[in-house]
């Protein structure tokens, strides 16, 4: 990346690289009590059909984040940064593909991040829309840059200007998220903490700003891997614990809470997300780009059907997806995310807010377990598990070989086509920009040992079959 590109990211996006390292130890599960029952995943709410083309157009040109930095200020400091990915027209062609230029509710032209900050990434030198970004590095505490940005806007336009009056509230939300979105490992995403941090300063009834927080954020931050968007339409519940129920438009537009001034603007965004969801239904995962041993893959398909399909579904002409939440006692993976989602005050606030109480309704029903995801395009979705702690499918299917510390180069073509995942080096301790430390809070790589019983030749057959999905 060029220096200008990096600086542009720093000042244009509200949800990108502003974080710090955390070395807090994982809280003991015995400190809390969790429900033993797993809530059943119901059918998703019926939603009106949307226009995929209009949905994509809204994602790359629209103001779904609600507000941002005055566009003229951006141009003054950073100049044009050509969109070489989407090749958009007009002013949007002069900013990176993961940012949009739009006019906010106050008539001010602003620039802010779009959904592709997190839901698009480079793979083998090409940007794949809908693939979770595992290169984001939220491990530095750059909260001061939010404060600097706020100061730049105020001094550039003046406290009595229309630009500052329109931006001031946005700046308060920026300040609120600075510390909470700090992650303890590169590649993990702070989406849950981002939503908590913004909701903490919103009124339940109309989502307007309130100075006194609704609740204090508990404990250290924990991050997750970003799931691919092409599987969303299969799901009856969103998020890793299946907590997001009901209307998907409200659940998918959570980043809107970073900038919309109130529920009237949120309603406008929500209506557009019928089209956005229609676009998501059209996304296809990237095909595995190398030759496949189809004879071996057929053997793997039989093994998959016997050992994996009951949770992850079937693929091909007769696709099924069971939408099953696997209890923690069975899945055995790191429990921090599931436990935290249960005790977070976000759930009670959400279920009593405009998001849940107005039509169409959405709600949060967290469970002490994790939903087994669909596996379409799984070869491209490294790293694995909900916290991104396992670098390859081969390691996922053989828990004894999972590294405690693993480092990758950060290059999009540094891919292991045999093990299915990022090439990595085993470290003895955490060192380097892209080194993942599984001893950190919420980052453990244990559990999901279902592949341990496979013989090596069976494991290779299953991996070959997963290349076909």
Coordinates of C-alpha atoms in Angstrom, one line a residue, residues 16-434:
X16 CA -11.0 0.3 10.4
X17 CA -7.5 0.4 11.8
X18 CA -7.8 2.1 15.3
X19 CA -7.0 -0.4 18.0
X20 CA -4.6 -1.8 20.6
X21 CA -3.1 -5.0 22.0
X22 CA -4.7 -6.6 25.0
X23 CA -3.1 -9.3 27.2
X24 CA -6.0 -9.9 29.6
X25 CA -6.5 -13.5 30.5
X26 CA -9.7 -15.4 29.6
X27 CA -12.4 -15.1 32.3
X28 CA -13.3 -18.3 34.0
X29 CA -16.6 -19.7 32.8
X30 CA -17.5 -20.6 36.4
X31 CA -17.8 -16.9 37.2
X32 CA -21.2 -16.9 35.4
X33 CA -24.2 -19.2 35.0
X34 CA -25.4 -20.0 31.5
X35 CA -28.5 -21.7 30.2
X36 CA -28.2 -25.3 29.4
X37 CA -31.0 -25.4 26.8
X38 CA -30.4 -24.3 23.3
X39 CA -33.1 -22.1 21.7
X40 CA -34.4 -23.6 18.5
X41 CA -33.8 -21.7 15.3
X42 CA -37.1 -20.7 13.8
X43 CA -37.8 -19.9 10.2
X44 CA -36.7 -16.4 9.3
X45 CA -39.3 -13.7 8.9
X46 CA -40.7 -13.4 5.5
X47 CA -39.3 -10.4 3.7
X48 CA -40.5 -8.6 0.6
X49 CA -38.6 -9.5 -2.5
X50 CA -35.9 -6.9 -3.4
X51 CA -34.0 -5.7 -6.4
X52 CA -30.4 -7.1 -6.4
X53 CA -29.1 -4.5 -8.8
X54 CA -30.5 -1.7 -6.6
X55 CA -29.1 -3.3 -3.5
X56 CA -25.6 -3.4 -4.9
X57 CA -25.9 0.1 -6.1
X58 CA -26.9 1.2 -2.6
X59 CA -23.9 -0.6 -1.1
X60 CA -21.4 1.1 -3.3
X61 CA -23.0 4.6 -3.6
X62 CA -25.5 4.9 -0.8
X63 CA -25.3 6.4 2.7
X64 CA -26.0 3.3 4.8
X65 CA -23.5 4.3 7.4
X66 CA -25.5 7.5 7.9
X67 CA -22.8 10.1 8.2
X68 CA -19.1 10.6 7.8
X69 CA -16.2 13.1 7.3
X70 CA -16.9 16.2 5.1
X71 CA -15.8 15.2 1.6
X72 CA -14.1 18.5 0.9
X73 CA -11.9 18.1 3.9
X74 CA -10.9 14.7 2.7
X75 CA -10.0 16.0 -0.7
X76 CA -8.0 18.9 0.8
X77 CA -5.8 16.6 2.8
X78 CA -5.6 13.4 0.7
X79 CA -6.6 14.2 -2.9
X80 CA -8.0 11.6 -5.2
X81 CA -7.5 7.9 -4.5
X82 CA -8.8 6.1 -7.6
X83 CA -11.3 3.2 -7.2
X84 CA -9.6 0.5 -9.2
X85 CA -11.9 -2.3 -8.0
X86 CA -15.5 -1.2 -8.6
X87 CA -14.5 1.5 -11.0
X88 CA -17.4 3.7 -9.9
X89 CA -18.4 6.9 -11.5
X90 CA -18.3 10.5 -10.3
X91 CA -16.8 11.3 -6.9
X92 CA -17.1 7.7 -5.7
X93 CA -14.5 6.9 -8.4
X94 CA -12.0 9.1 -6.5
X95 CA -12.1 7.2 -3.2
X96 CA -11.2 3.6 -2.3
X97 CA -13.8 1.0 -3.1
X98 CA -14.6 0.4 0.6
X99 CA -15.7 4.0 1.1
X100 CA -18.7 6.0 -0.3
X101 CA -19.3 9.6 -1.0
X102 CA -22.9 10.6 -0.3
X103 CA -25.0 13.5 0.9
X104 CA -26.2 13.1 4.5
X105 CA -29.5 14.2 6.0
X106 CA -28.2 17.7 6.6
X107 CA -27.3 18.2 3.0
X108 CA -23.6 17.9 3.7
X109 CA -21.4 15.8 1.3
X110 CA -19.5 13.3 3.3
X111 CA -17.3 10.2 2.9
X112 CA -17.4 7.1 5.1
X113 CA -16.7 3.4 5.0
X114 CA -19.2 1.0 3.4
X115 CA -19.9 -2.7 4.1
X116 CA -16.9 -3.8 2.1
X117 CA -14.5 -2.6 4.8
X118 CA -15.1 -5.9 6.4
X119 CA -17.0 -7.9 3.8
X120 CA -14.5 -7.9 0.9
X121 CA -10.9 -8.9 0.8
X122 CA -8.1 -9.7 -1.6
X123 CA -7.5 -13.3 -2.5
X124 CA -4.8 -14.3 -5.0
X125 CA -4.4 -10.7 -6.0
X126 CA -8.2 -10.1 -6.7
X127 CA -10.8 -8.5 -4.5
X128 CA -13.6 -10.9 -3.7
X129 CA -16.8 -9.1 -2.7
X130 CA -18.6 -10.9 0.1
X131 CA -15.5 -12.7 1.5
X132 CA -14.7 -11.7 5.0
X133 CA -11.6 -9.5 5.4
X134 CA -9.1 -11.4 7.5
X135 CA -6.3 -8.9 6.9
X136 CA -7.8 -6.1 9.1
X137 CA -5.4 -5.3 12.0
X138 CA -7.3 -3.8 15.0
X139 CA -4.5 -4.4 17.5
X140 CA -3.3 -0.8 17.9
X141 CA -4.9 1.7 20.2
X142 CA -5.2 4.7 17.8
X143 CA -8.1 6.4 19.7
X144 CA -6.1 9.6 19.5
X145 CA -6.6 9.6 15.7
X146 CA -10.4 9.8 16.3
X147 CA -9.8 12.8 18.5
X148 CA -7.5 14.4 15.9
X149 CA -10.1 13.8 13.2
X150 CA -12.7 15.6 15.3
X151 CA -10.4 18.5 15.9
X152 CA -9.6 18.7 12.2
X153 CA -13.3 19.0 11.3
X154 CA -14.0 21.6 13.9
X155 CA -11.0 23.8 13.1
X156 CA -11.4 23.5 9.3
X157 CA -15.0 24.6 9.3
X158 CA -15.6 26.4 12.7
X159 CA -17.9 25.5 15.6
X160 CA -20.8 27.5 14.1
X161 CA -20.6 25.9 10.6
X162 CA -23.2 23.6 9.1
X163 CA -20.4 21.0 8.6
X164 CA -19.4 20.9 12.2
X165 CA -23.0 20.9 13.5
X166 CA -23.8 18.0 11.2
X167 CA -20.6 16.1 12.2
X168 CA -20.4 16.8 15.9
X169 CA -22.6 13.9 17.0
X170 CA -20.7 11.6 14.7
X171 CA -17.5 12.6 16.4
X172 CA -19.0 11.5 19.8
X173 CA -19.7 8.0 18.4
X174 CA -16.2 7.9 17.0
X175 CA -14.8 8.6 20.5
X176 CA -17.1 6.0 22.0
X177 CA -15.7 3.2 19.8
X178 CA -12.0 3.9 20.1
X179 CA -11.1 1.7 23.0
X180 CA -13.8 -1.0 22.8
X181 CA -12.8 -2.1 19.2
X182 CA -9.2 -2.9 20.2
X183 CA -8.5 -6.5 19.4
X184 CA -5.8 -8.8 20.8
X185 CA -5.0 -10.6 17.6
X186 CA -4.6 -9.5 13.9
X187 CA -7.4 -10.5 11.5
X188 CA -10.1 -10.6 14.1
X189 CA -13.1 -8.2 13.7
X190 CA -14.7 -6.1 16.5
X191 CA -18.2 -6.1 15.0
X192 CA -19.9 -7.1 18.3
X193 CA -18.0 -4.5 20.4
X194 CA -18.7 -1.8 17.7
X195 CA -22.4 -2.4 18.0
X196 CA -22.2 -2.3 21.8
X197 CA -20.2 0.9 21.9
X198 CA -22.6 2.8 19.6
X199 CA -25.8 1.4 21.2
X200 CA -24.6 2.4 24.6
X201 CA -25.1 6.0 23.6
X202 CA -28.5 5.7 21.9
X203 CA -32.1 6.2 23.1
X204 CA -34.1 3.0 22.9
X205 CA -37.2 4.6 21.3
X206 CA -35.8 6.6 18.5
X207 CA -32.0 5.8 18.4
X208 CA -31.0 9.4 19.0
X209 CA -27.8 10.3 20.8
X210 CA -27.8 10.4 24.6
X211 CA -24.8 11.7 26.6
X212 CA -25.2 9.2 29.5
X213 CA -24.5 5.6 28.5
X214 CA -27.2 3.0 28.8
X215 CA -24.6 0.5 30.1
X216 CA -20.9 0.1 30.6
X217 CA -19.1 -2.4 28.3
X218 CA -17.9 -5.4 30.4
X219 CA -14.6 -7.1 30.2
X220 CA -11.9 -7.1 27.6
X221 CA -12.6 -7.0 23.8
X222 CA -13.0 -10.3 21.9
X223 CA -13.0 -10.5 18.1
X224 CA -14.4 -12.9 15.5
X225 CA -13.6 -14.0 12.0
X226 CA -15.8 -12.4 9.4
X227 CA -18.2 -14.9 7.8
X228 CA -18.8 -14.8 4.0
X229 CA -22.0 -13.0 2.8
X230 CA -22.9 -15.6 0.3
X231 CA -24.2 -17.9 3.0
X232 CA -26.5 -15.4 4.7
X233 CA -29.6 -16.4 2.8
X234 CA -29.3 -20.0 4.1
X235 CA -29.4 -19.0 7.7
X236 CA -32.4 -18.7 10.1
X237 CA -30.3 -16.9 12.7
X238 CA -27.4 -14.5 12.3
X239 CA -24.1 -14.2 14.2
X240 CA -22.0 -17.1 15.5
X241 CA -24.3 -18.0 18.3
X242 CA -27.4 -17.8 16.1
X243 CA -28.6 -14.9 18.3
X244 CA -29.9 -12.7 15.5
X245 CA -33.6 -13.7 14.9
X246 CA -36.5 -12.2 12.9
X247 CA -36.1 -9.6 10.3
X248 CA -32.7 -9.8 8.6
X249 CA -32.7 -6.2 7.2
X250 CA -32.4 -4.8 10.7
X251 CA -29.8 -7.3 11.8
X252 CA -27.7 -6.7 8.7
X253 CA -27.7 -3.0 9.0
X254 CA -26.0 -2.8 12.4
X255 CA -23.1 -0.7 11.1
X256 CA -25.7 2.0 10.4
X257 CA -25.8 2.7 14.1
X258 CA -22.3 4.2 13.7
X259 CA -23.7 7.3 12.0
X260 CA -27.5 7.6 11.6
X261 CA -28.9 10.4 13.7
X262 CA -32.2 8.7 14.6
X263 CA -34.7 6.0 13.8
X264 CA -36.3 8.0 10.9
X265 CA -33.0 7.8 9.0
X266 CA -32.5 4.2 10.1
X267 CA -35.9 3.4 8.6
X268 CA -34.8 4.7 5.3
X269 CA -31.7 2.5 5.4
X270 CA -33.8 -0.5 6.5
X271 CA -36.0 -0.2 3.4
X272 CA -33.0 -0.3 1.2
X273 CA -31.7 -3.4 2.9
X274 CA -34.5 -5.5 1.3
X275 CA -32.6 -4.8 -2.0
X276 CA -29.2 -5.4 -0.3
X277 CA -30.4 -8.8 1.0
X278 CA -31.7 -9.7 -2.5
X279 CA -28.1 -8.9 -3.8
X280 CA -26.6 -11.1 -1.2
X281 CA -28.7 -14.0 -2.5
X282 CA -27.0 -13.6 -5.9
X283 CA -23.4 -13.8 -4.6
X284 CA -21.6 -17.0 -5.6
X285 CA -18.5 -18.2 -3.7
X286 CA -15.2 -18.3 -5.7
X287 CA -14.5 -21.6 -7.4
X288 CA -11.4 -23.5 -6.2
X289 CA -8.8 -22.5 -8.8
X290 CA -6.7 -25.6 -8.9
X291 CA -7.2 -29.1 -10.3
X292 CA -9.4 -31.4 -8.1
X293 CA -9.0 -35.2 -7.7
X294 CA -12.6 -36.0 -8.3
X295 CA -12.2 -39.7 -7.5
X296 CA -10.7 -38.8 -4.1
X297 CA -13.4 -36.1 -3.6
X298 CA -16.2 -38.7 -4.1
X299 CA -14.7 -40.7 -1.3
X300 CA -14.6 -37.6 0.8
X301 CA -18.2 -36.8 0.0
X302 CA -19.3 -40.1 1.5
X303 CA -17.2 -39.5 4.6
X304 CA -18.7 -36.0 4.9
X305 CA -22.2 -37.3 4.6
X306 CA -21.6 -39.7 7.4
X307 CA -19.7 -37.4 9.8
X308 CA -20.3 -33.8 8.9
X309 CA -23.6 -33.3 7.1
X310 CA -25.9 -33.5 10.1
X311 CA -24.5 -30.2 11.3
X312 CA -23.2 -28.5 8.1
X313 CA -25.8 -29.7 5.6
X314 CA -25.5 -31.3 2.1
X315 CA -24.4 -29.7 -1.1
X316 CA -25.0 -30.2 -4.8
X317 CA -28.4 -30.8 -6.5
X318 CA -30.2 -31.5 -3.3
X319 CA -28.9 -29.0 -0.8
X320 CA -30.0 -28.9 2.8
X321 CA -28.9 -26.8 5.7
X322 CA -30.1 -27.8 9.2
X323 CA -29.5 -24.4 11.0
X324 CA -28.3 -26.2 14.1
X325 CA -26.8 -24.5 17.2
X326 CA -24.3 -26.9 18.7
X327 CA -24.1 -26.8 22.5
X328 CA -20.8 -25.7 24.1
X329 CA -20.5 -29.1 25.8
X330 CA -20.5 -30.7 22.4
X331 CA -18.5 -28.3 20.2
X332 CA -15.9 -27.6 22.8
X333 CA -14.5 -24.4 21.2
X334 CA -13.6 -21.2 22.9
X335 CA -16.6 -20.1 24.9
X336 CA -15.9 -16.4 25.5
X337 CA -18.0 -15.1 22.6
X338 CA -21.0 -17.2 23.4
X339 CA -20.8 -16.5 27.1
X340 CA -20.3 -12.8 26.6
X341 CA -23.2 -12.5 24.2
X342 CA -25.5 -14.0 26.9
X343 CA -24.4 -11.6 29.6
X344 CA -24.0 -8.5 27.5
X345 CA -26.5 -5.7 28.3
X346 CA -26.8 -5.2 24.5
X347 CA -29.4 -8.0 24.3
X348 CA -31.9 -6.4 26.8
X349 CA -31.5 -3.0 25.2
X350 CA -31.9 -4.3 21.7
X351 CA -35.0 -6.3 22.5
X352 CA -36.7 -3.3 24.1
X353 CA -35.6 -0.8 21.4
X354 CA -36.9 0.5 18.1
X355 CA -35.0 -2.3 16.3
X356 CA -37.1 -4.9 18.0
X357 CA -40.4 -3.1 18.9
X358 CA -41.1 -1.6 15.5
X359 CA -42.2 -3.6 12.5
X360 CA -40.5 -5.6 11.0
X361 CA -39.2 -7.0 14.3
X362 CA -35.7 -8.3 15.0
X363 CA -34.5 -9.7 18.3
X364 CA -31.5 -11.2 20.0
X365 CA -31.7 -14.7 21.5
X366 CA -28.1 -15.7 22.4
X367 CA -27.3 -19.3 23.1
X368 CA -24.4 -21.0 24.9
X369 CA -23.2 -22.7 21.8
X370 CA -22.3 -21.9 18.2
X371 CA -24.2 -22.4 14.9
X372 CA -22.6 -24.8 12.5
X373 CA -22.2 -22.6 9.4
X374 CA -22.8 -23.5 5.7
X375 CA -19.6 -24.5 4.0
X376 CA -20.0 -23.0 0.5
X377 CA -16.7 -21.6 -0.6
X378 CA -15.1 -22.9 2.6
X379 CA -11.7 -23.3 0.9
X380 CA -11.5 -19.5 0.5
X381 CA -12.6 -18.6 4.0
X382 CA -9.4 -19.1 6.0
X383 CA -8.9 -18.8 9.0
X384 CA -11.4 -21.1 10.8
X385 CA -13.5 -21.4 13.9
X386 CA -15.6 -18.4 15.0
X387 CA -12.5 -16.6 16.4
X388 CA -10.2 -17.3 13.4
X389 CA -7.8 -19.2 15.5
X390 CA -7.1 -22.1 13.1
X391 CA -5.2 -21.3 9.9
X392 CA -6.2 -24.2 7.6
X393 CA -8.8 -26.9 7.1
X394 CA -6.2 -29.6 7.6
X395 CA -5.5 -28.2 11.1
X396 CA -9.2 -27.9 11.8
X397 CA -9.6 -31.7 11.0
X398 CA -6.6 -32.7 13.2
X399 CA -6.6 -30.7 16.4
X400 CA -3.3 -32.1 17.6
X401 CA -1.5 -30.2 14.8
X402 CA -3.0 -26.7 15.5
X403 CA -0.3 -24.2 16.3
X404 CA -0.4 -22.1 19.4
X405 CA 1.4 -19.2 17.7
X406 CA 1.1 -19.0 13.9
X407 CA 2.4 -16.2 11.6
X408 CA 1.4 -15.5 8.0
X409 CA 2.9 -13.1 5.6
X410 CA -0.2 -11.0 5.0
X411 CA 0.0 -11.6 1.2
X412 CA -3.2 -12.6 -0.5
X413 CA -1.4 -15.2 -2.7
X414 CA 0.4 -16.9 0.1
X415 CA -2.1 -19.7 0.2
X416 CA -1.7 -23.5 0.9
X417 CA -3.7 -25.4 -1.6
X418 CA -3.0 -28.7 0.0
X419 CA -4.0 -27.8 3.6
X420 CA -6.7 -25.3 2.5
X421 CA -5.8 -22.1 4.2
X422 CA -3.1 -19.5 4.8
X423 CA 0.5 -20.6 4.7
X424 CA 2.0 -20.0 8.1
X425 CA 5.1 -20.4 10.2
X426 CA 4.9 -21.8 13.7
X427 CA 6.2 -19.4 16.3
X428 CA 7.4 -20.1 19.9
X429 CA 5.8 -16.8 21.0
X430 CA 3.8 -13.9 19.6
X431 CA 6.0 -11.9 17.2
X432 CA 5.3 -10.1 13.9
X433 CA 2.4 -8.2 12.5
X434 CA 0.3 -11.2 11.4

